[in-house]
Amino acid sequence: MKFKKPIFILLIVFATSSASSDVFTLRPKEEPYFVQEGNEGVLLPCVINTKYFDKSKYEINWAQYHNGLLRMITKNEKLLIKKNSRFSLENDATTGNYSLRITEVEKQSVEGTYHCNVIGTDDSDIQYSAQATVVVLVPPGDPIISTTSSESVIEGDFMTAKCVSVGGSPQPTFKWTLPNDTLASPSLFTTQFRDGATESLLQ
Ligand SMILES: *[C@@H]1O[C@H](CO)[C@@H](O)[C@H](O)[C@H]1NC(C)=O
Ligand SMILES: *[C@@H]1O[C@H](CO)[C@@H](O)[C@H](O)[C@H]1NC(C)=O
């Protein structure tokens, strides 16, 4: 009975040492994948070690999380989303290649966090996961400038100028160039977001 404790500790060490680094021989990069709306997408690589090839023991799937929702995209060799799918599984089961391609970028359906999962199909509770983050960039609308006073002002008068850009993700930032070709100091203008547009007010 006095050997029970050391054996227990040994088992824990063994269990944690078989962690996800030897499950995935190729996994997505840690930095986000930036893609542009309307563009052709990217390949999210996921290649599984031969040890996990046995379909009777492991299921391999891709899941996407976005705004708190979970969506299953693939299960083993099958693409689960059929209608307007913006994904394809670039799969070769003989090499363990389960890479997922985003074929068409559309912000609502493509943005989110992706998980390439290896899940034990018995009751072992085994689950390994490789993650990728996809961020969709949407170019902001052309800037539209307007002044609140008449076109000509007398030197020394106050005037304000407003510049508006619609849309854009992430939100656009502004820089103002003064008539003498110098950049306006950030203390001279304020920028705010309202009704889907970003506006900058120069005083
Ligand atoms: C996985 O398959 C895709 C599509 O066939 C290919 O582009 C990619 O290079 C493969 N990756 C590896 C590591 O074999
Ligand atoms: C450019 O114009 C701004 C605003 O009139 C002024 O504050 C700034 O000193 C000028 N810069 C130069 C280099 O003349």
Coordinates of N, CA and C and ligand atoms in Angstrom, one line a residue:
M1 N 0.8 -1.2 0.0 CA 0.0 0.0 0.0 C 0.9 1.3 0.0
K2 N 2.0 1.2 0.6 CA 2.8 2.4 0.7 C 3.4 2.9 -0.7
F3 N 3.3 2.0 -1.7 CA 3.8 2.4 -3.0 C 2.7 3.1 -3.9
K4 N 1.5 3.2 -3.4 CA 0.4 3.8 -4.2 C 0.7 5.2 -4.7
K5 N 1.2 6.1 -3.8 CA 1.4 7.5 -4.1 C 2.4 7.7 -5.3
P6 N 3.6 7.1 -5.2 CA 4.6 7.3 -6.3 C 4.0 6.8 -7.6
I7 N 3.3 5.7 -7.6 CA 2.7 5.2 -8.9 C 1.8 6.2 -9.5
F8 N 1.0 6.8 -8.7 CA 0.0 7.8 -9.1 C 0.7 9.0 -9.8
I9 N 1.7 9.5 -9.2 CA 2.5 10.6 -9.7 C 3.1 10.3 -11.1
L10 N 3.6 9.1 -11.2 CA 4.2 8.6 -12.4 C 3.2 8.7 -13.6
L11 N 2.0 8.2 -13.3 CA 1.0 8.2 -14.3 C 0.6 9.6 -14.8
I12 N 0.6 10.5 -13.9 CA 0.3 11.9 -14.3 C 1.3 12.4 -15.3
V13 N 2.6 12.2 -14.9 CA 3.7 12.7 -15.7 C 3.6 12.0 -17.1
F14 N 3.3 10.7 -17.2 CA 3.2 10.0 -18.4 C 2.0 10.6 -19.3
A15 N 0.9 10.9 -18.6 CA -0.3 11.4 -19.4 C 0.0 12.8 -20.0
T16 N 0.6 13.7 -19.2 CA 0.8 15.0 -19.8 C 1.9 15.0 -20.8
S17 N 2.9 14.0 -20.8 CA 4.0 14.1 -21.7 C 3.5 13.7 -23.1
S18 N 2.3 13.0 -23.3 CA 1.8 12.7 -24.6 C 0.9 13.8 -25.1
A19 N 1.2 15.0 -24.8 CA 0.4 16.1 -25.2 C 0.5 16.5 -26.7
S20 N -0.2 17.5 -27.0 CA -0.6 17.8 -28.4 C 0.6 18.0 -29.4
S21 N 1.8 18.2 -28.9 CA 2.9 18.4 -29.8 C 3.2 17.2 -30.7
D22 N 3.0 16.0 -30.2 CA 3.3 14.9 -31.1 C 2.0 14.4 -31.7
V23 N 0.9 15.0 -31.6 CA -0.3 14.7 -32.2 C -0.4 15.3 -33.6
F24 N 0.0 16.6 -33.7 CA 0.0 17.3 -34.9 C 1.4 17.5 -35.5
T25 N 1.7 16.9 -36.7 CA 3.0 17.1 -37.3 C 3.1 18.5 -38.0
L26 N 1.9 19.0 -38.3 CA 1.8 20.4 -38.9 C 0.5 21.0 -38.4
R27 N 0.6 22.2 -37.8 CA -0.5 22.9 -37.3 C -0.5 24.3 -37.8
P28 N -1.7 25.0 -37.7 CA -1.7 26.4 -38.1 C -0.8 27.3 -37.3
K29 N -0.4 28.4 -37.9 CA 0.5 29.4 -37.2 C -0.3 30.1 -36.1
E30 N 0.4 30.5 -35.1 CA -0.2 31.1 -33.9 C -0.8 32.5 -34.2
E31 N -0.2 33.3 -35.1 CA -0.7 34.6 -35.4 C -1.9 34.5 -36.2
P32 N -2.8 35.5 -36.1 CA -4.0 35.4 -36.9 C -3.8 35.4 -38.4
Y33 N -4.7 34.8 -39.1 CA -4.7 34.8 -40.6 C -5.5 36.0 -41.0
F34 N -4.9 37.0 -41.6 CA -5.7 38.1 -42.1 C -6.1 37.9 -43.5
V35 N -7.4 38.0 -43.8 CA -7.9 37.8 -45.1 C -8.8 38.9 -45.5
Q36 N -9.0 39.1 -46.8 CA -9.8 40.2 -47.2 C -11.1 39.8 -47.9
E37 N -12.2 40.4 -47.5 CA -13.5 40.1 -48.0 C -13.5 40.1 -49.6
G38 N -14.1 39.1 -50.1 CA -14.2 38.9 -51.6 C -13.0 38.2 -52.2
N39 N -11.9 38.1 -51.4 CA -10.7 37.5 -51.9 C -10.8 36.0 -51.7
E40 N -9.9 35.3 -52.4 CA -9.7 33.9 -52.3 C -9.1 33.7 -50.9
G41 N -9.5 32.6 -50.2 CA -9.1 32.5 -48.8 C -7.7 31.9 -48.6
V42 N -7.5 31.2 -47.5 CA -6.2 30.7 -47.0 C -6.4 29.2 -46.7
L43 N -5.2 28.6 -46.6 CA -5.2 27.2 -46.2 C -4.8 27.1 -44.8
L44 N -5.6 26.5 -43.9 CA -5.3 26.3 -42.5 C -4.7 24.9 -42.4
P45 N -3.4 24.7 -42.2 CA -2.8 23.4 -42.3 C -3.1 22.6 -41.0
C46 N -3.3 21.3 -41.2 CA -3.5 20.4 -40.0 C -3.1 19.0 -40.5
V47 N -1.9 18.5 -40.0 CA -1.5 17.2 -40.4 C -1.3 16.4 -39.1
I48 N -1.9 15.2 -39.1 CA -2.0 14.3 -37.9 C -0.9 13.2 -37.9
N49 N -0.3 13.0 -36.8 CA 0.7 11.9 -36.6 C 0.0 10.5 -36.9
T50 N 0.8 9.7 -37.5 CA 0.3 8.3 -37.9 C -0.4 7.6 -36.7
K51 N 0.1 7.8 -35.5 CA -0.5 7.2 -34.3 C -2.0 7.4 -34.2
Y52 N -2.5 8.4 -34.8 CA -3.9 8.8 -34.7 C -4.8 8.5 -35.9
F53 N -4.2 7.7 -36.8 CA -4.9 7.4 -38.1 C -6.1 6.5 -37.9
D54 N -6.1 5.6 -36.9 CA -7.1 4.6 -36.7 C -8.5 5.2 -36.5
K55 N -9.4 5.1 -37.5 CA -10.7 5.7 -37.5 C -11.6 5.0 -36.4
S56 N -11.3 3.8 -36.0 CA -12.1 3.1 -35.0 C -11.8 3.7 -33.6
K57 N -10.7 4.4 -33.5 CA -10.3 5.0 -32.2 C -10.4 6.5 -32.2
Y58 N -10.2 7.2 -33.3 CA -10.1 8.6 -33.3 C -11.0 9.3 -34.4
E59 N -11.6 10.3 -34.0 CA -12.3 11.1 -35.1 C -11.5 12.4 -35.2
I60 N -11.4 12.9 -36.5 CA -10.7 14.1 -36.7 C -11.7 15.1 -37.3
N61 N -11.8 16.3 -36.7 CA -12.8 17.2 -37.2 C -12.3 18.6 -37.1
W62 N -13.0 19.5 -37.9 CA -12.7 21.0 -37.8 C -14.0 21.6 -37.2
A63 N -13.8 22.5 -36.3 CA -14.9 23.2 -35.7 C -14.6 24.7 -35.8
Q64 N -15.6 25.5 -35.9 CA -15.4 27.0 -35.9 C -16.2 27.7 -34.8
Y65 N -15.6 28.6 -34.1 CA -16.3 29.3 -33.1 C -16.4 30.8 -33.5
H66 N -17.6 31.3 -33.5 CA -17.7 32.7 -33.9 C -18.9 33.3 -33.1
N67 N -18.7 34.4 -32.4 CA -19.7 35.1 -31.6 C -20.4 34.1 -30.7
G68 N -19.6 33.2 -30.1 CA -20.2 32.3 -29.1 C -20.9 31.1 -29.7
L69 N -20.9 31.0 -31.0 CA -21.5 29.8 -31.7 C -20.5 28.9 -32.2
L70 N -20.8 27.6 -32.0 CA -19.9 26.5 -32.5 C -20.5 25.9 -33.8
R71 N -19.7 25.7 -34.8 CA -20.2 25.1 -36.0 C -19.2 24.0 -36.4
M72 N -19.7 22.8 -36.7 CA -18.8 21.8 -37.1 C -18.7 21.9 -38.6
I73 N -17.5 21.9 -39.1 CA -17.2 22.1 -40.5 C -17.0 20.7 -41.2
T74 N -16.1 19.9 -40.6 CA -15.8 18.6 -41.2 C -15.8 17.5 -40.1
K75 N -16.0 16.3 -40.6 CA -15.9 15.1 -39.7 C -15.2 14.1 -40.5
N76 N -14.0 13.7 -40.0 CA -13.1 12.8 -40.8 C -12.9 13.3 -42.2
E77 N -13.3 12.5 -43.2 CA -13.1 13.0 -44.6 C -14.3 13.8 -45.2
K78 N -15.3 14.0 -44.3 CA -16.5 14.6 -44.8 C -16.6 16.1 -44.5
L79 N -17.1 16.8 -45.5 CA -17.4 18.2 -45.3 C -18.9 18.3 -44.9
L80 N -19.1 18.9 -43.7 CA -20.5 18.8 -43.2 C -21.4 19.9 -43.7
I81 N -20.7 21.1 -44.1 CA -21.5 22.2 -44.6 C -21.7 22.0 -46.1
K82 N -22.9 21.9 -46.6 CA -23.1 21.6 -48.0 C -23.5 22.9 -48.8
K83 N -24.4 23.6 -48.2 CA -25.0 24.7 -48.8 C -24.1 26.0 -48.8
N84 N -23.8 26.6 -49.9 CA -22.9 27.8 -49.9 C -21.7 27.6 -49.1
S85 N -21.1 26.4 -49.1 CA -19.9 26.2 -48.3 C -18.8 27.1 -48.8
R86 N -18.1 27.7 -47.9 CA -16.9 28.5 -48.3 C -15.7 27.8 -47.8
F87 N -15.8 26.5 -47.7 CA -14.7 25.6 -47.2 C -14.5 24.4 -48.1
S88 N -13.2 24.0 -48.1 CA -13.0 22.6 -48.7 C -11.9 22.0 -47.9
L89 N -12.1 20.6 -47.8 CA -11.1 19.9 -47.0 C -10.1 19.3 -47.9
E90 N -8.9 19.8 -47.8 CA -7.8 19.4 -48.7 C -7.1 18.2 -48.0
N91 N -7.8 17.1 -48.2 CA -7.5 15.9 -47.3 C -6.8 14.8 -48.1
D92 N -5.9 14.2 -47.4 CA -5.2 13.0 -47.8 C -5.0 12.1 -46.6
A93 N -6.0 11.2 -46.4 CA -6.0 10.4 -45.2 C -4.7 9.5 -45.1
T94 N -4.1 9.2 -46.2 CA -2.9 8.3 -46.1 C -1.7 9.0 -45.5
T95 N -1.7 10.4 -45.6 CA -0.6 11.1 -45.0 C -1.1 11.9 -43.8
G96 N -2.3 11.7 -43.4 CA -2.8 12.4 -42.2 C -3.1 13.9 -42.5
N97 N -3.2 14.3 -43.7 CA -3.4 15.7 -44.1 C -4.9 16.0 -44.0
Y98 N -5.3 16.9 -43.1 CA -6.7 17.3 -43.0 C -6.7 18.8 -43.1
S99 N -5.9 19.4 -43.9 CA -5.9 20.9 -44.0 C -7.2 21.4 -44.6
L100 N -7.6 22.6 -44.0 CA -8.9 23.2 -44.4 C -8.7 24.4 -45.2
R101 N -9.3 24.5 -46.4 CA -9.1 25.7 -47.2 C -10.4 26.5 -47.1
I102 N -10.2 27.8 -46.9 CA -11.3 28.8 -47.0 C -11.3 29.2 -48.4
T103 N -12.4 28.9 -49.1 CA -12.3 29.1 -50.6 C -12.8 30.5 -51.0
E104 N -13.6 31.1 -50.1 CA -14.2 32.4 -50.5 C -14.4 33.1 -49.2
V105 N -13.9 34.4 -49.1 CA -14.0 35.1 -47.9 C -15.2 35.9 -47.8
E106 N -16.0 35.6 -46.8 CA -17.2 36.4 -46.5 C -17.3 36.5 -45.0
K107 N -17.2 37.8 -44.5 CA -17.0 38.1 -43.1 C -17.8 37.2 -42.2
Q108 N -19.1 37.2 -42.4 CA -20.0 36.5 -41.4 C -19.8 35.0 -41.3
S109 N -19.5 34.4 -42.4 CA -19.4 32.9 -42.4 C -17.9 32.4 -42.1
V110 N -17.0 33.3 -42.3 CA -15.6 32.9 -42.3 C -14.8 33.3 -41.1
E111 N -15.2 34.5 -40.5 CA -14.4 35.0 -39.3 C -14.6 34.1 -38.1
G112 N -13.5 34.0 -37.3 CA -13.6 33.2 -36.1 C -12.4 32.4 -35.7
T113 N -12.5 31.6 -34.7 CA -11.5 30.7 -34.3 C -11.7 29.3 -34.7
Y114 N -10.7 28.7 -35.3 CA -10.9 27.3 -35.9 C -10.1 26.3 -35.0
H115 N -10.7 25.2 -34.9 CA -10.0 24.1 -34.1 C -10.0 22.8 -35.0
C116 N -8.7 22.3 -35.2 CA -8.6 21.0 -35.8 C -8.5 20.1 -34.6
N117 N -9.5 19.2 -34.4 CA -9.6 18.3 -33.3 C -9.3 16.9 -33.6
V118 N -8.6 16.2 -32.6 CA -8.5 14.8 -32.7 C -9.2 14.3 -31.4
I119 N -10.2 13.5 -31.6 CA -11.1 13.1 -30.5 C -11.1 11.6 -30.4
G120 N -10.9 11.1 -29.2 CA -11.0 9.6 -29.0 C -12.5 9.2 -29.1
T121 N -12.8 8.2 -29.9 CA -14.2 7.7 -30.1 C -14.6 6.7 -29.0
D122 N -13.6 6.2 -28.3 CA -14.0 5.3 -27.1 C -14.3 6.3 -25.9
D123 N -14.4 5.7 -24.7 CA -14.7 6.6 -23.6 C -13.5 7.1 -22.9
S124 N -12.4 7.3 -23.7 CA -11.1 7.8 -23.0 C -11.1 9.3 -22.8
D125 N -12.0 10.0 -23.3 CA -12.0 11.5 -23.1 C -10.8 12.2 -23.8
I126 N -10.2 11.5 -24.7 CA -9.0 12.1 -25.4 C -9.5 13.2 -26.3
Q127 N -8.9 14.4 -26.2 CA -9.2 15.4 -27.2 C -7.9 16.3 -27.3
Y128 N -7.4 16.4 -28.5 CA -6.3 17.3 -28.8 C -6.8 18.3 -29.9
S129 N -6.3 19.5 -29.7 CA -6.8 20.6 -30.6 C -5.7 21.5 -31.1
A130 N -5.7 21.9 -32.3 CA -4.8 22.9 -32.9 C -5.6 24.0 -33.4
Q131 N -5.2 25.2 -33.0 CA -6.1 26.4 -33.3 C -5.6 27.3 -34.3
A132 N -6.5 28.0 -35.0 CA -6.2 29.1 -35.9 C -7.2 30.2 -35.8
T133 N -6.8 31.4 -35.9 CA -7.7 32.6 -35.8 C -7.7 33.2 -37.2
V134 N -8.9 33.5 -37.7 CA -9.1 34.1 -39.0 C -9.8 35.5 -38.8
V135 N -9.1 36.5 -39.2 CA -9.7 37.9 -39.1 C -9.9 38.4 -40.5
V136 N -11.1 38.9 -40.8 CA -11.5 39.4 -42.1 C -11.3 40.9 -42.1
L137 N -10.5 41.4 -43.0 CA -10.3 42.8 -43.2 C -11.3 43.4 -44.2
V138 N -12.0 44.4 -43.9 CA -12.9 45.1 -44.9 C -12.3 46.5 -45.1
P139 N -12.0 46.9 -46.3 CA -11.5 48.2 -46.5 C -12.5 49.3 -46.2
P140 N -12.1 50.4 -45.6 CA -13.0 51.4 -45.3 C -13.5 52.2 -46.5
G141 N -14.6 52.8 -46.5 CA -15.1 53.6 -47.6 C -14.2 54.8 -47.8
D142 N -14.2 55.4 -49.0 CA -13.4 56.6 -49.3 C -13.8 57.7 -48.4
P143 N -12.8 58.4 -47.9 CA -13.0 59.5 -47.0 C -13.8 60.7 -47.7
I144 N -14.8 61.2 -47.0 CA -15.5 62.3 -47.5 C -15.4 63.5 -46.6
I145 N -14.9 64.6 -47.1 CA -14.5 65.7 -46.2 C -15.6 66.8 -46.4
S146 N -15.9 67.5 -45.3 CA -16.8 68.6 -45.3 C -16.4 69.7 -44.3
T147 N -16.7 70.9 -44.6 CA -16.4 72.0 -43.6 C -17.7 72.6 -43.1
T148 N -17.7 73.1 -41.9 CA -19.0 73.6 -41.4 C -19.2 75.1 -41.7
S149 N -18.1 75.8 -42.0 CA -18.2 77.2 -42.3 C -18.1 77.3 -43.9
S150 N -18.2 78.5 -44.4 CA -18.0 78.7 -45.8 C -16.6 78.4 -46.2
E151 N -16.4 78.3 -47.5 CA -15.1 77.9 -48.0 C -14.0 78.8 -47.6
S152 N -14.2 80.1 -47.6 CA -13.1 81.0 -47.3 C -13.3 81.5 -45.9
V153 N -12.2 81.4 -45.1 CA -12.2 81.9 -43.8 C -11.1 83.0 -43.6
I154 N -11.3 83.9 -42.7 CA -10.3 84.9 -42.5 C -9.2 84.3 -41.5
E155 N -8.0 84.6 -41.7 CA -7.0 84.2 -40.8 C -7.3 84.5 -39.4
G156 N -7.1 83.6 -38.5 CA -7.4 83.8 -37.1 C -8.8 83.3 -36.7
D157 N -9.7 83.1 -37.7 CA -11.0 82.6 -37.4 C -10.9 81.1 -37.0
F158 N -11.9 80.6 -36.3 CA -12.0 79.2 -36.1 C -12.8 78.5 -37.2
M159 N -12.4 77.4 -37.5 CA -13.2 76.6 -38.5 C -13.1 75.1 -38.1
T160 N -14.1 74.4 -38.5 CA -14.0 72.9 -38.2 C -14.1 72.2 -39.6
A161 N -13.5 71.1 -39.7 CA -13.6 70.3 -40.8 C -13.9 68.9 -40.4
K162 N -14.8 68.2 -41.1 CA -15.2 66.9 -40.8 C -14.9 65.9 -41.9
C163 N -14.4 64.7 -41.5 CA -14.1 63.7 -42.5 C -14.8 62.4 -42.1
V164 N -15.5 61.8 -43.0 CA -16.3 60.6 -42.7 C -15.9 59.5 -43.6
S165 N -15.8 58.3 -43.0 CA -15.6 57.1 -43.8 C -16.6 56.0 -43.4
V166 N -17.3 55.4 -44.3 CA -18.3 54.4 -44.0 C -17.7 53.0 -44.0
G167 N -18.0 52.2 -43.0 CA -17.6 50.8 -42.9 C -16.2 50.6 -42.5
G168 N -15.6 49.5 -42.9 CA -14.2 49.2 -42.6 C -14.1 48.3 -41.3
S169 N -13.3 47.3 -41.4 CA -13.1 46.5 -40.3 C -11.6 46.0 -40.3
P170 N -10.8 46.2 -39.3 CA -11.1 47.0 -38.1 C -11.4 48.5 -38.5
Q171 N -12.0 49.2 -37.5 CA -12.3 50.6 -37.7 C -11.2 51.5 -38.2
P172 N -11.4 52.3 -39.2 CA -10.3 53.1 -39.7 C -9.8 54.2 -38.7
T173 N -8.5 54.6 -38.9 CA -8.0 55.7 -38.2 C -7.8 56.9 -39.2
F174 N -7.6 58.1 -38.6 CA -7.5 59.3 -39.5 C -6.2 60.0 -39.2
K175 N -5.7 60.7 -40.3 CA -4.6 61.6 -40.2 C -5.0 62.8 -41.0
W176 N -4.7 64.0 -40.5 CA -5.0 65.2 -41.2 C -3.8 65.9 -41.7
T177 N -3.8 66.4 -42.9 CA -2.6 67.2 -43.4 C -3.1 68.6 -43.5
L178 N -2.3 69.5 -43.0 CA -2.7 71.0 -43.0 C -2.3 71.6 -44.3
P179 N -2.8 72.8 -44.7 CA -2.5 73.4 -45.9 C -1.0 73.6 -46.1
N180 N -0.2 73.8 -45.0 CA 1.3 73.9 -45.2 C 2.0 72.5 -45.2
D181 N 1.2 71.5 -45.5 CA 1.8 70.1 -45.7 C 2.3 69.5 -44.5
T182 N 2.0 70.0 -43.3 CA 2.4 69.3 -42.1 C 1.3 68.5 -41.5
L183 N 1.6 67.4 -40.8 CA 0.6 66.6 -40.2 C 0.0 67.3 -39.0
A184 N -1.3 67.3 -38.9 CA -1.9 67.9 -37.7 C -1.7 67.1 -36.5
S185 N -1.4 67.7 -35.3 CA -1.1 67.0 -34.1 C -2.5 66.4 -33.7
P186 N -2.4 65.1 -33.1 CA -3.6 64.4 -32.7 C -4.5 65.2 -31.7
S187 N -3.9 66.2 -31.0 CA -4.7 67.0 -30.1 C -5.7 68.0 -30.9
L188 N -5.5 68.1 -32.2 CA -6.3 69.0 -32.9 C -7.6 68.3 -33.5
F189 N -7.7 67.0 -33.4 CA -8.9 66.4 -33.9 C -9.3 65.2 -33.0
T190 N -10.6 64.9 -33.1 CA -11.2 63.8 -32.4 C -11.9 62.9 -33.4
T191 N -11.9 61.6 -33.1 CA -12.4 60.6 -34.0 C -13.5 59.8 -33.2
Q192 N -14.6 59.6 -33.8 CA -15.6 58.7 -33.2 C -16.4 57.9 -34.2
F193 N -17.0 56.9 -33.7 CA -17.7 55.9 -34.5 C -19.2 56.1 -34.2
R194 N -20.0 56.3 -35.3 CA -21.4 56.4 -35.1 C -22.2 55.9 -36.4
D195 N -23.3 55.2 -36.2 CA -24.1 54.6 -37.2 C -23.3 54.0 -38.4
G196 N -22.4 53.1 -38.0 CA -21.6 52.4 -39.1 C -20.6 53.2 -39.8
A197 N -20.4 54.5 -39.4 CA -19.4 55.3 -40.0 C -18.4 55.8 -39.0
T198 N -17.2 56.1 -39.4 CA -16.2 56.7 -38.5 C -16.0 58.1 -38.9
E199 N -16.1 59.1 -38.0 CA -15.9 60.5 -38.4 C -14.8 61.1 -37.5
S200 N -14.1 62.0 -38.2 CA -13.0 62.7 -37.5 C -13.3 64.2 -37.7
L201 N -13.2 64.9 -36.5 CA -13.5 66.3 -36.5 C -12.2 67.1 -36.2
L202 N -11.8 68.0 -37.1 CA -10.7 68.8 -36.9 C -11.1 70.2 -36.5
Q203 N -10.5 70.8 -35.5 CA -10.9 72.1 -35.0 C -9.8 73.1 -35.2
Ligands
LIG1 C1 -2.1 19.0 -47.6 O1 -2.9 19.0 -48.8 C2 -2.9 20.3 -49.5 C3 -3.9 20.1 -50.6 O2 -3.6 19.0 -51.4 C4 -1.5 20.6 -49.9 O3 -1.6 21.9 -50.5 C5 -0.6 20.7 -48.7 O4 0.7 21.0 -49.2 C6 -0.7 19.4 -48.0 N1 0.2 19.5 -46.8 C7 1.1 18.6 -46.5 C8 1.9 18.9 -45.3 O5 1.2 17.5 -47.1
LIG2 C1 1.5 74.5 -40.2 O1 0.2 75.1 -39.9 C2 -0.2 74.9 -38.6 C3 -1.7 75.4 -38.4 O2 -1.8 76.6 -39.0 C4 0.7 75.5 -37.6 O3 0.3 75.3 -36.2 C5 2.1 74.9 -37.8 O4 3.0 75.5 -36.9 C6 2.6 75.1 -39.2 N1 3.8 74.4 -39.4 C7 4.8 74.9 -40.1 C8 6.1 74.0 -40.2 O5 4.8 76.0 -40.6

